Short mmCIF file of C-alpha atoms in Angstrom, two decimals:
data_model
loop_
_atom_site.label_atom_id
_atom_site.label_comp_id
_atom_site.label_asym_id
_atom_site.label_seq_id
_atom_site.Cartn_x
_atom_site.Cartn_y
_atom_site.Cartn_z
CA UNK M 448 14.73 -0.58 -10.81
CA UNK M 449 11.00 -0.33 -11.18
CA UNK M 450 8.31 -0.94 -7.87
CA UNK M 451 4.73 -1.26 -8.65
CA UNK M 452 2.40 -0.46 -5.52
CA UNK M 453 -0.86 -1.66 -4.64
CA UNK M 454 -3.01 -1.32 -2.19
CA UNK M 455 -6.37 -1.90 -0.64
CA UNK M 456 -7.82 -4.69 -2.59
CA UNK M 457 -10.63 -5.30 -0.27
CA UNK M 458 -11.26 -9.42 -1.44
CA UNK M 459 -14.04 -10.93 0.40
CA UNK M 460 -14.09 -14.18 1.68
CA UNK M 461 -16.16 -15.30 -1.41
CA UNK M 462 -15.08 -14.48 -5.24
CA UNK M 463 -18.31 -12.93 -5.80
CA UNK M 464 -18.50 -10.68 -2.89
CA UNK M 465 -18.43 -6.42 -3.20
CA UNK M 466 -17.62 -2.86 -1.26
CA UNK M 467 -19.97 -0.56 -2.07
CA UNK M 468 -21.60 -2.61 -4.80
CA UNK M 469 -18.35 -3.04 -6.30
CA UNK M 470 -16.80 -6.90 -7.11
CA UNK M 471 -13.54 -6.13 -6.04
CA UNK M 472 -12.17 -9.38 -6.87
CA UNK M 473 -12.93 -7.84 -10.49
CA UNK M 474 -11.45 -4.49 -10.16
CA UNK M 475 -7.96 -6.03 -8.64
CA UNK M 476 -8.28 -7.90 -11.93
CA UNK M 477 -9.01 -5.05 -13.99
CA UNK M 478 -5.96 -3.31 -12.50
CA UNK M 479 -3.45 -6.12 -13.08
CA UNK M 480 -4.47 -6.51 -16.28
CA UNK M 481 -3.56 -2.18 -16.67
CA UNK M 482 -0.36 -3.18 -15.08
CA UNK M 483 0.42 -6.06 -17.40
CA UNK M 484 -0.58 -3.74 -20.65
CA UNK M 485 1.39 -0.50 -19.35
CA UNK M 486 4.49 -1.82 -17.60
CA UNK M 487 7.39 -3.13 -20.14
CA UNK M 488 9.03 -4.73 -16.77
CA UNK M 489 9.10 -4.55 -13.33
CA UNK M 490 11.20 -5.85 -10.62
CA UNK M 491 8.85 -6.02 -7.58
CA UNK M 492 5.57 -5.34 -6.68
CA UNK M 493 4.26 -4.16 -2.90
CA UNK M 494 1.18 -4.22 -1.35
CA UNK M 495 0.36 -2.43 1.31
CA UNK M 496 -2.24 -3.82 3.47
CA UNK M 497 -6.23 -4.59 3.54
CA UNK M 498 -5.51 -7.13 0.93
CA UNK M 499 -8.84 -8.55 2.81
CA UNK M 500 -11.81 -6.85 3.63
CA UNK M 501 -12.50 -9.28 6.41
CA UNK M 502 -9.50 -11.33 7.16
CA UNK M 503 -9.74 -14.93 5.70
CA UNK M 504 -7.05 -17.42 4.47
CA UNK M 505 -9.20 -17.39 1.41
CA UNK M 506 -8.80 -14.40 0.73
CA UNK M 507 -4.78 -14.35 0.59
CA UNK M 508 -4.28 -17.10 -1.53
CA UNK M 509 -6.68 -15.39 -3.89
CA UNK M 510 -4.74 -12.53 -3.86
CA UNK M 511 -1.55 -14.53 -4.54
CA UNK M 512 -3.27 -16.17 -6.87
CA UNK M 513 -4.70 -13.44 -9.28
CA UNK M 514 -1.12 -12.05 -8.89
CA UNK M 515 0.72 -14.97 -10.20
CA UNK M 516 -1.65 -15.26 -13.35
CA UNK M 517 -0.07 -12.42 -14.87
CA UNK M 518 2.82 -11.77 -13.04
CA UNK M 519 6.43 -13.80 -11.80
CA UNK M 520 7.84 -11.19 -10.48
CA UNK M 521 8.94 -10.97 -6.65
CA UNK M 522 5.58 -10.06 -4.50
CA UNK M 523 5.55 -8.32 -0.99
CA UNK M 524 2.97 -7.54 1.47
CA UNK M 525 1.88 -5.91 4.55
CA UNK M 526 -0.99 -5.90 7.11
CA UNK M 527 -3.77 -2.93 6.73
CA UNK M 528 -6.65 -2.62 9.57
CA UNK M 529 -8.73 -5.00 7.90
CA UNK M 530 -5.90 -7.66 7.67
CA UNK M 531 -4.75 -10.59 10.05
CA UNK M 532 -0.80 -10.35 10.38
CA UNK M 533 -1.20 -13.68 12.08
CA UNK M 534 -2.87 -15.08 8.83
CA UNK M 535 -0.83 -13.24 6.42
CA UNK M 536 2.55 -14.62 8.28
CA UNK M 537 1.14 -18.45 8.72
CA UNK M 538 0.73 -18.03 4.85
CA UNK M 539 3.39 -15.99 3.23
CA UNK M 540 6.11 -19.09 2.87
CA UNK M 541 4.06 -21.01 1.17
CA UNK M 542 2.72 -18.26 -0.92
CA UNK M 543 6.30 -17.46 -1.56
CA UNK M 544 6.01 -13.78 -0.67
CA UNK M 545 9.21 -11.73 -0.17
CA UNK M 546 10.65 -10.85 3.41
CA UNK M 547 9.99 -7.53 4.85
CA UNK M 548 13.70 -6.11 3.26
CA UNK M 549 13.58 -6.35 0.12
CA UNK M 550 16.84 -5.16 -1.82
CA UNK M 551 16.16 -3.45 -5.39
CA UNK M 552 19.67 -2.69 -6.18
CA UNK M 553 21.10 0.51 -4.79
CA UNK M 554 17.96 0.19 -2.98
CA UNK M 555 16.09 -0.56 0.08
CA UNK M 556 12.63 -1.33 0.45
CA UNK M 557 11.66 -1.64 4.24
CA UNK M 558 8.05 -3.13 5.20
CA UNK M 559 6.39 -2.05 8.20
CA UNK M 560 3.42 -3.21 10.00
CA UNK M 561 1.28 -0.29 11.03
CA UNK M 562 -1.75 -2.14 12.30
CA UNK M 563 -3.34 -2.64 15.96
CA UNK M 564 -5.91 -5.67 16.19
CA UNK M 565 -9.71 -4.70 16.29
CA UNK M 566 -8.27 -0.88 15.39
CA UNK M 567 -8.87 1.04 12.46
CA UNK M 568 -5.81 3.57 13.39
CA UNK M 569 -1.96 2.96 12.92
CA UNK M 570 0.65 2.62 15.44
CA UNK M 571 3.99 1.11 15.15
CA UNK M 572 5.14 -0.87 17.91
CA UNK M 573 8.35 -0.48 19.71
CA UNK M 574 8.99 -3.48 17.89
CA UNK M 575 8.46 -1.97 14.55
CA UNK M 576 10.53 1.18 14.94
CA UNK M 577 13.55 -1.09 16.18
CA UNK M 578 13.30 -3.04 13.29
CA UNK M 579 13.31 0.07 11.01
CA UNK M 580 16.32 1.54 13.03
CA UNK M 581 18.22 -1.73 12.67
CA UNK M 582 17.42 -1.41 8.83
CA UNK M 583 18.59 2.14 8.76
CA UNK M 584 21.88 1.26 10.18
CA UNK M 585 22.41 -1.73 9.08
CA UNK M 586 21.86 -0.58 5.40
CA UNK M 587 23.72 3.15 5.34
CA UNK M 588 24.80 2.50 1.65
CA UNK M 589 21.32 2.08 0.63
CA UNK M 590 18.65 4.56 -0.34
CA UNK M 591 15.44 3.55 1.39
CA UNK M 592 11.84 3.40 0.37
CA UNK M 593 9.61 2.91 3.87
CA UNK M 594 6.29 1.03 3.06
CA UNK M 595 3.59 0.24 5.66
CA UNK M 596 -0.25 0.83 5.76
CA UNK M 597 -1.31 3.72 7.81
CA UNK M 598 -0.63 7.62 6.53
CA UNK M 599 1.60 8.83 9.25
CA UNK M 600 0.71 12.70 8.66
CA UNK M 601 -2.65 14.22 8.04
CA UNK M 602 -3.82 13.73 4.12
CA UNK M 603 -6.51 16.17 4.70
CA UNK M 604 -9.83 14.67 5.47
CA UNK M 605 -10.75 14.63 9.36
CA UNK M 606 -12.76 11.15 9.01
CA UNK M 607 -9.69 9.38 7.70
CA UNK M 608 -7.19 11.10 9.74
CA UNK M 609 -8.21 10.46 12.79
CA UNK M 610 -7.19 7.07 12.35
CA UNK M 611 -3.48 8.24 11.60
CA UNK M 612 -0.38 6.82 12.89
CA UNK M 613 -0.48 7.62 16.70
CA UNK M 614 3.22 7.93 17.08
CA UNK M 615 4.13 9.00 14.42
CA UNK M 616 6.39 11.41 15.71
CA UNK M 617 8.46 8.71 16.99
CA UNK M 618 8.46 7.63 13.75
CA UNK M 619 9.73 10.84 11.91
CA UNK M 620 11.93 11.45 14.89
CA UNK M 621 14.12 8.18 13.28
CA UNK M 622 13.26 9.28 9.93
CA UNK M 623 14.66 12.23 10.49
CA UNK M 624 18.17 10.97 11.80
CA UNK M 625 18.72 8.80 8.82
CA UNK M 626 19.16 10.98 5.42
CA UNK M 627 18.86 7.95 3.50
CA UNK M 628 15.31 7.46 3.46
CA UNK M 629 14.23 9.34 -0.17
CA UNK M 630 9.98 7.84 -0.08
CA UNK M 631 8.00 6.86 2.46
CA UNK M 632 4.69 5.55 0.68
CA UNK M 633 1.76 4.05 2.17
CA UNK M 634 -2.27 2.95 1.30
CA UNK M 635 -5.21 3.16 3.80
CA UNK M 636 -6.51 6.23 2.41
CA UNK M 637 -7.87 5.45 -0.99
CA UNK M 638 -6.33 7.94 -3.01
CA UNK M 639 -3.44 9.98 -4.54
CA UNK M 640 -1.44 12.36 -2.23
CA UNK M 641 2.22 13.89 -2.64
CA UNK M 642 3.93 15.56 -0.08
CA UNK M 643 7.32 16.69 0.92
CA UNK M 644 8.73 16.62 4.31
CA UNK M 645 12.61 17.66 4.93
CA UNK M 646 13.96 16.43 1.86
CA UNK M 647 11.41 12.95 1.71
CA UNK M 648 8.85 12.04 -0.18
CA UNK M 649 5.54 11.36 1.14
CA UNK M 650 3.32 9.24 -0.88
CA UNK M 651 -0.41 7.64 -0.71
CA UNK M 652 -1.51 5.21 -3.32
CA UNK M 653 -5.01 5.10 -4.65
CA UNK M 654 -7.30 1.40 -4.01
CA UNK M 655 -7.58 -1.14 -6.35
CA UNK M 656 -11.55 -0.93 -5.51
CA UNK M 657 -13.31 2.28 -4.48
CA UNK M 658 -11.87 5.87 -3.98
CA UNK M 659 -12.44 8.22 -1.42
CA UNK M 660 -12.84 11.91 -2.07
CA UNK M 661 -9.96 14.22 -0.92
CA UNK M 662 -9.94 17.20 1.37
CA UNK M 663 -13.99 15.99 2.39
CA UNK M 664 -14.75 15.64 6.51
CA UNK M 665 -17.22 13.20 6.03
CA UNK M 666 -17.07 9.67 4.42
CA UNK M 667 -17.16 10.68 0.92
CA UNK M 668 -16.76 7.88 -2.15
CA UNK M 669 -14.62 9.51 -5.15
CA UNK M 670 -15.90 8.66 -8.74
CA UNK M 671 -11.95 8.24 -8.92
CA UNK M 672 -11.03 4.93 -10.75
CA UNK M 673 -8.91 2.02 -9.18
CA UNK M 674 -5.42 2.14 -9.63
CA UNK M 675 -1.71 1.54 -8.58
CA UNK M 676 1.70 3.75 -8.16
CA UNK M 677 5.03 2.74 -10.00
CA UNK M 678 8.21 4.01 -9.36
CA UNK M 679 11.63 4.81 -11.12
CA UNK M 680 14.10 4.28 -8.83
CA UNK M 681 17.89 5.54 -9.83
CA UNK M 682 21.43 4.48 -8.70
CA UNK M 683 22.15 7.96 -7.80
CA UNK M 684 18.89 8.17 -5.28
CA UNK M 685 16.97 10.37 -7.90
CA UNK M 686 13.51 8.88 -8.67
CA UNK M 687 10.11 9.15 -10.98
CA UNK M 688 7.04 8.34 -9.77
CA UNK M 689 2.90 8.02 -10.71
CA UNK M 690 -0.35 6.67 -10.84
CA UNK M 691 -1.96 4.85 -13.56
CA UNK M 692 -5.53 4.21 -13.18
CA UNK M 693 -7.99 1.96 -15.50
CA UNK M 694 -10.17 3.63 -17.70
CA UNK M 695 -12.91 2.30 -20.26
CA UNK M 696 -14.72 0.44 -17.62
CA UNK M 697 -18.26 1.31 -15.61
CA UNK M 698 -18.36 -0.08 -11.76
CA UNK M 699 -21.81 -0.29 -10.09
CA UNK M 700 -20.99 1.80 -6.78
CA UNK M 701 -22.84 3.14 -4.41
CA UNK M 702 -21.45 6.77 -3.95
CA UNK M 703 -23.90 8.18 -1.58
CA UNK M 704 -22.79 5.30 1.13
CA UNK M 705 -21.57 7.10 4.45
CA UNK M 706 -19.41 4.29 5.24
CA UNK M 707 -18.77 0.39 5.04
#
């Protein structure tokens, strides 16, 4: 089965509008269309969360819509800080977007919602993690991917990290009892990261607008170009994954911005 992941589109209420100088109604596009030209097939695509930069209905059926001019294939989604979950669930039947369990064969793909209104950090409810432990046992035969929005350890870079998952040792404390979960893989933090905790892979995706720097303490933009993650996933549990990112193109962004 292949999953392509994206993450942190950024789409303003308006068509026209940017981040940092950059139309990021335009760079989505530009990364679709990498996805269309580089992927032979896929069976499902994920995004996780701040599909908005300021939550608007607009903005999601935009988002649906610039996925569905290229692409049939299955869609999910997730809420990031900048999100509405209310909107985003009023909206996703008629959008037709996928459940939060989404089976890809011998596996699982389990969508979590990370975000606190009027926060920028993660925390999963007690809600959340009971709907992940349901999924765990309900699903022992599976091999599970976790998706949500927030990085639940430290990627490195003590302005973004402070708005980490706050319990996220209640979250690894269930990961932890359930050797089925092989990826957990989330956006948030504009840019690549691997990491390997007790036998599971921990995985950020980078933006399909701006980057941001790694390992930098302050609010840094990376010159990094937008992208998305795919992933090989095998019968056996075994997997391949990376990031593609588009090339040939020049963005007009402001990189000496401390923030947005």
């Amino acid at each position: 089965m292949r999953l392509i992941q994206i993450t942190d589109c950024h789409l303003g209420a308006q068509q026209s509008e940017s981040l940092l100088g950059l139309n990021t109604d335009q760079s989505l596009d530009d990364v679709l269309q990498l996805i269309q030209t580089s992927e032979s097939g896929f069976d499902h695509l994920l995004c996780t969360g701040d599909i908005a930069s300021e939550a608007h209905k607009d903005c999601y059926q935009r988002f649906e819509t610039s996925i569905r001019r290229y692409f049939s294939q299955p869609l999910s989604w997730l809420p990031g800080n900048h999100d509405s979950a209310d909107l985003m669930a009023a909206n996703q039947d008629h959008l037709g977007i996928q459940s939060r369990l989404v089976m890809l064969g011998d596996w699982l793909l389990v969508l979590l919602d990370s975000s606190v209104p009027g926060q920028v950090y993660g925390q999963l409810a007690a809600s959340e993690l009971d709907f992940l432990a349901h999924a765990l046992r309900t699903h022992r035969d599976k091999h599970v991917i976790v998706s949500l929005h927030h990085q639940p350890v430290l990627v490195g870079s003590a302005w973004i990290d402070q708005y980490i998952v706050r319990n996220a040792d209640a979250f690894f404390q269930l990961i932890d009892s359930h050797s089925q979960v092989k990826i957990i893989t989330w956006g948030h933090v504009h840019q690549e990261f691997q990491q390997q905790r007790k036998g599971v892979s921990l995985l950020a995706t980078p933006s399909t607008c701006v980057q941001f720097k790694p390992k930098c303490d302050t609010f840094t933009v990376d010159t990094q170009m937008p992208g998305y993650r795919w992933f090989d996933l095998r019968a056996d549990g075994q997997f391949d994954t990376g990031v593609a990112r588009v090339t040939n193109k020049q963005y007009v962004i402001d990189y000496r911005s401390a923030g947005y």
